[in-house]
Coordinates of C-alpha atoms and ligand atoms in Angstrom, one line a residue:
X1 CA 7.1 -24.9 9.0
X2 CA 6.1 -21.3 8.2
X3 CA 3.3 -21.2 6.2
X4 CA 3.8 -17.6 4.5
X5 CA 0.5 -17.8 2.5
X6 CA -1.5 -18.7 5.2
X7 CA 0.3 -16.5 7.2
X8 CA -0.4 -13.4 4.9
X9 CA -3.9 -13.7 4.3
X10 CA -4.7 -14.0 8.3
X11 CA -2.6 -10.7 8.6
X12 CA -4.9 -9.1 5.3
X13 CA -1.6 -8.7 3.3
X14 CA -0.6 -9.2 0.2
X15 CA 3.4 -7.7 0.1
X16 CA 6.0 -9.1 2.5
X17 CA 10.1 -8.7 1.3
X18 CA 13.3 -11.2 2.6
X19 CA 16.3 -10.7 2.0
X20 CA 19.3 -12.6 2.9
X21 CA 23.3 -11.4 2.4
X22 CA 25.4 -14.2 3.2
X23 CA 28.5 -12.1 4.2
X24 CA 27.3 -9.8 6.8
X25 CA 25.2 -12.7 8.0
X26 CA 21.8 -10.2 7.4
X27 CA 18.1 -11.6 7.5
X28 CA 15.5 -9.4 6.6
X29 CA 12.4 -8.8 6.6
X30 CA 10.1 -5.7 5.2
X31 CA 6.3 -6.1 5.5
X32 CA 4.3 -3.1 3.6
X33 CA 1.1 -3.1 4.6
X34 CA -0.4 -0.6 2.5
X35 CA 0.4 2.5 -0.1
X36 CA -2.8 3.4 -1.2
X37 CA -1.7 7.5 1.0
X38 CA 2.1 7.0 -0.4
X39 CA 5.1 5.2 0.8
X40 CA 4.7 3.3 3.3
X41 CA 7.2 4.3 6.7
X42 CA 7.7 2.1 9.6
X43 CA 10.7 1.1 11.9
X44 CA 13.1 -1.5 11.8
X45 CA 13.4 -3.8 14.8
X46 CA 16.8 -5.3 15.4
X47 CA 15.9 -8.4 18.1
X48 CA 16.8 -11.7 18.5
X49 CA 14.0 -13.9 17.5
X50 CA 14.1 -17.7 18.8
X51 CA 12.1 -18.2 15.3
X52 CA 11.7 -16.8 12.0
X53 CA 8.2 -17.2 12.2
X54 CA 8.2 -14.9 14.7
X55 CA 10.1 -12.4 13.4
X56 CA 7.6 -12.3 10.4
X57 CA 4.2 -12.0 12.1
X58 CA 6.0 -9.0 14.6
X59 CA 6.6 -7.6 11.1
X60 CA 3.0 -7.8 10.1
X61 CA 1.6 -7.0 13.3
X62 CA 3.0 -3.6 13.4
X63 CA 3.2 -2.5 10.1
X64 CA -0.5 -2.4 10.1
X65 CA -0.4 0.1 13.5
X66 CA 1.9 2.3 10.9
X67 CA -0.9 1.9 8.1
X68 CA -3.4 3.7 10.6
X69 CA -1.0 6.1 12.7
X70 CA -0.1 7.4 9.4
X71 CA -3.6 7.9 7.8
X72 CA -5.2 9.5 10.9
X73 CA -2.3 11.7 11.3
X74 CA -3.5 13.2 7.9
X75 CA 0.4 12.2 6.6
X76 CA 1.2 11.1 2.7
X77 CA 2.2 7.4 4.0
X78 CA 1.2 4.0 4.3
X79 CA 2.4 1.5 6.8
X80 CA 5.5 -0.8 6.7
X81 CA 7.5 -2.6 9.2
X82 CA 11.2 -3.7 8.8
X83 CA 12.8 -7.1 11.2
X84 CA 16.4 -7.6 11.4
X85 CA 17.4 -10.6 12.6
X86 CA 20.0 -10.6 15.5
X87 CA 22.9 -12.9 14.5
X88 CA 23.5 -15.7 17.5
X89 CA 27.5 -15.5 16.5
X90 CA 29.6 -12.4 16.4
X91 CA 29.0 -10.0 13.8
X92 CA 30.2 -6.6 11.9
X93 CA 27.0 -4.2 13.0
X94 CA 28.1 -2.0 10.5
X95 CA 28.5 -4.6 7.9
X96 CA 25.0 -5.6 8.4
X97 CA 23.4 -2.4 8.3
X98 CA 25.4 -1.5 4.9
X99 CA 23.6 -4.9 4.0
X100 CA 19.6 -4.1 5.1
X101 CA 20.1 -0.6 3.2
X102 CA 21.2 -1.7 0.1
X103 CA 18.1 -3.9 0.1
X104 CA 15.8 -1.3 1.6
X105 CA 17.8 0.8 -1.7
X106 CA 16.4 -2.3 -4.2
X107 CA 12.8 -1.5 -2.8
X108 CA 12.9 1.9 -4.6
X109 CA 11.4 4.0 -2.3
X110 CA 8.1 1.8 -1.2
X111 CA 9.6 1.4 2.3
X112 CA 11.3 4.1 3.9
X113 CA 12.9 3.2 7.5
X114 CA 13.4 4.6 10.9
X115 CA 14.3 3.7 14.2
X116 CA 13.1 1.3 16.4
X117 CA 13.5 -1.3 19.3
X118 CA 17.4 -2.0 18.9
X119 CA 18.7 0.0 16.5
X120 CA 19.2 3.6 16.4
X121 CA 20.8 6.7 15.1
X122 CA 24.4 5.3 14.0
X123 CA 22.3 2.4 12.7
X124 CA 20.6 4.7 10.5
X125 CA 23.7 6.7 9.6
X126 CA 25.0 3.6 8.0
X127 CA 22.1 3.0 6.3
X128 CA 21.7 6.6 4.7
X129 CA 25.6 5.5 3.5
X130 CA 23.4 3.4 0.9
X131 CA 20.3 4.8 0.4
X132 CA 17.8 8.0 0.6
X133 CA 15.2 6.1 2.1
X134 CA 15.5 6.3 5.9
X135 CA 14.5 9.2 8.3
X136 CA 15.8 9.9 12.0
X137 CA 19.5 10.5 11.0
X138 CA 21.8 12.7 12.6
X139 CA 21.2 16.4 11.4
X140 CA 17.5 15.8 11.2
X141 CA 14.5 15.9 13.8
X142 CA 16.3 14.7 16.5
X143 CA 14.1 13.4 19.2
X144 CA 10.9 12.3 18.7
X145 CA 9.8 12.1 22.0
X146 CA 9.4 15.9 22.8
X147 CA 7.0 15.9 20.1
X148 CA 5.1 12.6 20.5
X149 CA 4.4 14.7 24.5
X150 CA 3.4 17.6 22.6
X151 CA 1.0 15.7 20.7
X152 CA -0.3 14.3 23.8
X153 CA -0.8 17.0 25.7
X154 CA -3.1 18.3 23.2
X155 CA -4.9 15.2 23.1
X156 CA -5.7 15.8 26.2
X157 CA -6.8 19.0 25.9
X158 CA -9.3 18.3 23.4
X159 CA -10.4 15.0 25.6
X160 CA -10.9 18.2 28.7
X161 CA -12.8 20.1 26.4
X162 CA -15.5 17.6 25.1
X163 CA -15.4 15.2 28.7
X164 CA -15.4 18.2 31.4
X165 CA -16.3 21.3 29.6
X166 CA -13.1 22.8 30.0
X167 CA -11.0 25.3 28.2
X168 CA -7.7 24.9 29.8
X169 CA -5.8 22.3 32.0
X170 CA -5.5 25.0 35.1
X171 CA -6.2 22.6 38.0
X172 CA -6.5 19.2 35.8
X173 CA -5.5 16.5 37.6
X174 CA -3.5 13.9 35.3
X175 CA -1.9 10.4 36.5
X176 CA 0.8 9.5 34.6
X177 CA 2.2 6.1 34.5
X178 CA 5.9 5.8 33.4
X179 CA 7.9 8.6 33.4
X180 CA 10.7 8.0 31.1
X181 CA 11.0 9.7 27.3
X182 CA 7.5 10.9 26.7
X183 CA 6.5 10.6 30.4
X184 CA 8.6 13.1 31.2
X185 CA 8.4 15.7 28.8
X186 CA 4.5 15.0 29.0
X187 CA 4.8 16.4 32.5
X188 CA 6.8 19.3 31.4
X189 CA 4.1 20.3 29.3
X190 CA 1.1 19.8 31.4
X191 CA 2.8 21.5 34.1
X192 CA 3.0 24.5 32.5
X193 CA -0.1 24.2 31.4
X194 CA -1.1 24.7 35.2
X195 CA -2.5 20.9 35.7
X196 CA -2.1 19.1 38.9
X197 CA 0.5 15.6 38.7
X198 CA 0.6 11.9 40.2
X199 CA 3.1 9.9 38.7
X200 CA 4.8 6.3 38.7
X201 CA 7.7 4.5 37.6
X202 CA 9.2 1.7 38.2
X203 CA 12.7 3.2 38.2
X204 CA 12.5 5.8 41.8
X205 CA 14.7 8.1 40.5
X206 CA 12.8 8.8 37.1
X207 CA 10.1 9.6 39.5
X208 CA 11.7 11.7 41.8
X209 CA 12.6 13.6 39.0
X210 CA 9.0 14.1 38.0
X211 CA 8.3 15.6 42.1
X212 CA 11.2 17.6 42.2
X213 CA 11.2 19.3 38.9
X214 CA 7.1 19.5 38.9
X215 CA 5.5 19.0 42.2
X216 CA 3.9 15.7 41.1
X217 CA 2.7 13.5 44.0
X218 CA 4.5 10.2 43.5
X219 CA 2.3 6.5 43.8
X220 CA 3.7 3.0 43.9
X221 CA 3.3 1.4 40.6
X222 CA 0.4 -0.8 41.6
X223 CA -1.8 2.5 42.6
X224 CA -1.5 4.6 39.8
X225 CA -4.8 2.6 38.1
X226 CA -6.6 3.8 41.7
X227 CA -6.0 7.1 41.7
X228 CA -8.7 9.9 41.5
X229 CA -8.0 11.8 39.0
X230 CA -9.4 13.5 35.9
X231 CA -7.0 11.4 33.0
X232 CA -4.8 8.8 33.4
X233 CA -2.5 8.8 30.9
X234 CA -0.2 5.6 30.4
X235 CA 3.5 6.1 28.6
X236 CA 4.9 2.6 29.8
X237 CA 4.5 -0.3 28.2
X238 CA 1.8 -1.6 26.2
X239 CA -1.2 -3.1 27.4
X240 CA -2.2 -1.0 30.4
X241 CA -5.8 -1.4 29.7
X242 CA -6.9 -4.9 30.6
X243 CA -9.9 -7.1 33.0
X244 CA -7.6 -6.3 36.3
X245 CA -6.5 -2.6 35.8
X246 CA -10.2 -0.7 33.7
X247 CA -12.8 -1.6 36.7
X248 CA -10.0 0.4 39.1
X249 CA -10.2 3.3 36.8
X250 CA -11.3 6.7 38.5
X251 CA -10.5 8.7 35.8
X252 CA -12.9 10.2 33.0
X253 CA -10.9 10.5 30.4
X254 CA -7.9 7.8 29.9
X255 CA -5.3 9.5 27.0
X256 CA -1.6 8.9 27.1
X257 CA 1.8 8.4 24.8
X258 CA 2.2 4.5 25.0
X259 CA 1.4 1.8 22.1
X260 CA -0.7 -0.8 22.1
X261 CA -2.8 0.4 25.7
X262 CA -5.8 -2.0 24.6
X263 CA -4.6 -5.7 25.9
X264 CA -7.7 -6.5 23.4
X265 CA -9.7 -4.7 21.1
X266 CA -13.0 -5.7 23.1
X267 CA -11.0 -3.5 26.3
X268 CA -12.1 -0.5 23.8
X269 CA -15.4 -1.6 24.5
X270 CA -15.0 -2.1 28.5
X271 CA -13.7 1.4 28.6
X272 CA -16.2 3.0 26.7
X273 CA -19.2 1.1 28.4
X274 CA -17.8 2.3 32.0
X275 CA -17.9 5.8 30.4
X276 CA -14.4 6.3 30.2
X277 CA -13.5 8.4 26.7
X278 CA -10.2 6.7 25.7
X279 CA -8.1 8.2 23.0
X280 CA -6.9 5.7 20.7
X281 CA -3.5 4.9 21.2
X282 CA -1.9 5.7 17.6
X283 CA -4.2 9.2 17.3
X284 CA -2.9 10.6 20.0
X285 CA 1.1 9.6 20.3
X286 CA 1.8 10.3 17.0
X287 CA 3.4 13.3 17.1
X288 CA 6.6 11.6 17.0
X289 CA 6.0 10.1 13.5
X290 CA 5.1 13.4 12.2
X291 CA 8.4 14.6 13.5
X292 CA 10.2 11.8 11.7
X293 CA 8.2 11.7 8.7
X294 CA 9.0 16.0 8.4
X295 CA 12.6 15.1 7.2
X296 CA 11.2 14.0 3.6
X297 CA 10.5 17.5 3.1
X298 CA 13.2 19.1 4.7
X299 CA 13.0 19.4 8.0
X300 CA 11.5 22.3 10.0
X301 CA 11.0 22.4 13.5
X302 CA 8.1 25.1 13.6
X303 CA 6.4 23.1 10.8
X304 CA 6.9 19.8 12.9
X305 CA 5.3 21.5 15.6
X306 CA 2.5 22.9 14.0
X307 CA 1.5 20.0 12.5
X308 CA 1.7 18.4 16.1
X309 CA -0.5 20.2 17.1
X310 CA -3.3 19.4 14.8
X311 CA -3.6 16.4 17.5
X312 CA -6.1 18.5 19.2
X313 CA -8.4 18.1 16.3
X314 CA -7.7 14.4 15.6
X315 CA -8.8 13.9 18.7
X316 CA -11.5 15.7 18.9
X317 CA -13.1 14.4 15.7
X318 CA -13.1 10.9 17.2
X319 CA -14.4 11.6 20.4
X320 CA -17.3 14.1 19.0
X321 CA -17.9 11.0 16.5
X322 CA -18.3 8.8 18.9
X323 CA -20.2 10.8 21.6
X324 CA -22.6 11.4 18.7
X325 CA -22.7 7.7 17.0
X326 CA -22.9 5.8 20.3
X327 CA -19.1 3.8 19.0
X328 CA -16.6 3.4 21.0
X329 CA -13.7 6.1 20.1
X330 CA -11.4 3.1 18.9
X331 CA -13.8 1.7 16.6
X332 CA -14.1 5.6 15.4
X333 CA -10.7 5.8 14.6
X334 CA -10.6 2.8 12.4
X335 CA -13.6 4.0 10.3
X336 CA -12.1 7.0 9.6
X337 CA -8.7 5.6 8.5
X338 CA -10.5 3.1 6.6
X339 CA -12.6 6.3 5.5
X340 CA -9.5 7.7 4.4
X341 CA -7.5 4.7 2.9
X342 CA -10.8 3.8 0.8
X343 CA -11.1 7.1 -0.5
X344 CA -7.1 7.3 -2.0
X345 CA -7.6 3.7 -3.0
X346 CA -10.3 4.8 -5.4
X347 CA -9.0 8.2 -6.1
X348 CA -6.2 6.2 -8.1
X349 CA -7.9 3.8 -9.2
X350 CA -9.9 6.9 -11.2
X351 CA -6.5 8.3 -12.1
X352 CA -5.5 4.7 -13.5
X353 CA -2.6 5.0 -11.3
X354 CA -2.7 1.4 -10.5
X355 CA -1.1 2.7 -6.7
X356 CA -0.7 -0.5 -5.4
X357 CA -3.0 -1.7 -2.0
X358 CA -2.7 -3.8 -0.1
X359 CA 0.0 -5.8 -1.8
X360 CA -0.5 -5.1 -5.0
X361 CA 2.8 -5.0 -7.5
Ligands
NAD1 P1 10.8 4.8 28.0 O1 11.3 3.5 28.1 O2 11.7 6.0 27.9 O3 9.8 5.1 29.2 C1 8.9 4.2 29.7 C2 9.0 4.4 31.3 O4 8.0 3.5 31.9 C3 10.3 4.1 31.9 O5 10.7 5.2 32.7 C4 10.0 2.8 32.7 O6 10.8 2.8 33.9 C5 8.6 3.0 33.0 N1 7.8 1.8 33.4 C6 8.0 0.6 32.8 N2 7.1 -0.3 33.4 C7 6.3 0.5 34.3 C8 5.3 0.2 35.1 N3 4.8 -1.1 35.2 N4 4.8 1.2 35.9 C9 5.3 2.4 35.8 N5 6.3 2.7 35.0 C10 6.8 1.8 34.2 O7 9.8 4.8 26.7 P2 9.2 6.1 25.9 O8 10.0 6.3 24.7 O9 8.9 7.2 26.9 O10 7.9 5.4 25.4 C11 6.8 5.2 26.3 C12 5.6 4.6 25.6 O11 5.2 5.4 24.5 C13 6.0 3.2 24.9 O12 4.8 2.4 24.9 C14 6.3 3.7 23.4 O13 6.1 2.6 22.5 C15 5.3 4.8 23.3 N6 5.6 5.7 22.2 C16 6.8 6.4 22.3 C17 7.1 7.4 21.3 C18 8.4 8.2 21.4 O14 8.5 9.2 20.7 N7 9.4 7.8 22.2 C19 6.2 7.6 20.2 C20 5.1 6.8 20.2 C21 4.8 5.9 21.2

């Protein structure tokens, strides 16, 4: 049985949306995890799910990460997260698309949706058919992963500054695992920024790729964690930082595009006893979202990549906080999204705005 309740409270939540539409055969689900900076943006997954249970906490799980990605990138949104259940029989994709918009349409504007694993832009072309509130259509940023790289790469720059006294990235040596989306265009940028390349993939020819077009030294996937190198910056998959790979770590400074690097939160700690300065995951790659999130606005490319490039001081903050407070940088982020989220949350309620928090009506 799923215990929502239960389920809820563990989470810290207090709003979670279903929706059902018999026709197109849709099951949704919409967790907002907090408005207290605005509405709250987040991506909707389209998976197969062997039980609803599961579809529900991957809701809750990662609407949070938007709450805080949001917040730190200093944008006027909480967190949400949107599930779509993949029919086991046949289905009309279109049908059921027409079906989750019209209910992210009922929501008014509290959720506003985006791409994410398994659906994409034709996906949300159906879905702006039925309702204003979706970014990362056709005609608007375009994408994202350009800028989540250029976001990145200034990360990294303001690691180099603080870790190794350095001004520029002339002769920087960066490791780079996965060189797909982000990897790629991460490499364009520190390339011509003058840093020195080592890169893996598991897929040869993405790394090839990445030697021919930037003189990167290529490493089986299994070394990249023993290379000596000045940042080793992971844009694979999630959980690169774990017991096996942070003792191999030669790197000072570990700051890369992909989510969820810390297999725990206590690997923050590991990282940061071993003097390692890790930039938090969601400070650092979320140029992307700041991208999306520009298309509420109306969309400009200069002021997308302006505001990317306010990663730099994101970063910096955290890493000058923790240098100075003794905390690890991941624990610094936190604070100052809860900093952040406390201070709108009170802001309103001196407004008597009643802007609902977590969960509130
Ligand atoms: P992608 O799938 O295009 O690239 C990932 C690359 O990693 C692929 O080339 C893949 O072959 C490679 N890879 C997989 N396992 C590997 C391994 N064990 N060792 C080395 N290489 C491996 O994905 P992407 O869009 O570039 O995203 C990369 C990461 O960044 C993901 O964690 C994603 O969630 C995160 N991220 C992406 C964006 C964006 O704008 N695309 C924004 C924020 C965060």
């Amino acid at each position: 049985m799923v215990r929502l309740f239960d389920l809820l409270e563990s989470y810290d939540y207090g709003e979670l949306h279903l929706s059902r539409e018999g026709a197109s055969d849709m099951h949704a689900v919409v967790a907002v995890h907090d408005t207290r900076l605005g509405p709250a943006i987040g991506g909707c997954r389209f998976l197969a799910y062997d039980d609803e249970r599961e579809a529900i906490v991957d809701a809750l799980r990662l609407a949070r990460g938007m709450t805080y990605k949001a917040a730190l990138a200093g944008l006027p949104h909480g967190g949400a997260k949107a599930v779509v259940l993949r029919p086991q029989k046949l289905f009309d994709r279109a049908a059921l698309f027409r079906a989750f918009g019209r209910f992210v349409d009922k929501l008014g504007g509290r959720y506003i949706t985006a791409e994410d694993s398994g659906t994409g832009l034709d996906d949300m072309e159906v879905i702006r058919s039925v309702t204003r509130h979706v970014v990362g259509t056709g005609g608007g940023s375009g994408d994202p992963s350009p800028f989540t790289a250029l976001g990145v790469r200034r990360g990294i720059e303001a690691c180099v500054k603080l870790k190794l006294g350095r001004e520029s990235l002339e002769g920087v040596h960066v490791a780079v695992q996965g060189v797909g989306h982000v990897g790629y265009y991460l490499c364009r940028e520190l390339d011509a920024e003058g840093a020195r390349l080592t890169v893996a993939d598991i897929d040869p020819l993405k790394a090839e790729r990445a030697m021919r077009e930037f003189g990167a030294n290529v490493v089986p996937i299994d070394r990249i964690f023993d290379v000596a190198c000045d940042v080793l910056a992971p844009c694979a998959l999630g959980s690169a930082l774990n017991d096996e790979t942070i003792p191999r770590i030669r790197a000072l400074i570990v700051a890369g595009a992909a989510n969820n690097q810390l297999a725990q939160p206590g690997h923050g700690d590991d990282v940061h006893a071993r003097g390692i300065l890790y930039a938090p995951d969601y400070a650092i790659n979320a140029g992307g979202l700041i991208n999306v999130a520009l298309e509420l606005t109306g969309y400009e490319e200069q002021a997308a990549r302006a505001r990317t490039l306010q990663v730099y001081d994101t970063i910096y903050e955290i890493a000058e906080r923790s240098r100075r407070t003794l905390t690890p940088t991941y624990r610094v982020a936190d604070l100052i999204v809860e900093e952040r989220l406390a201070k709108a949350g009170s802001a309103a309620g001196a407004r008597g705005t009643g802007v609902a928090g977590r969960g509130a009506p």
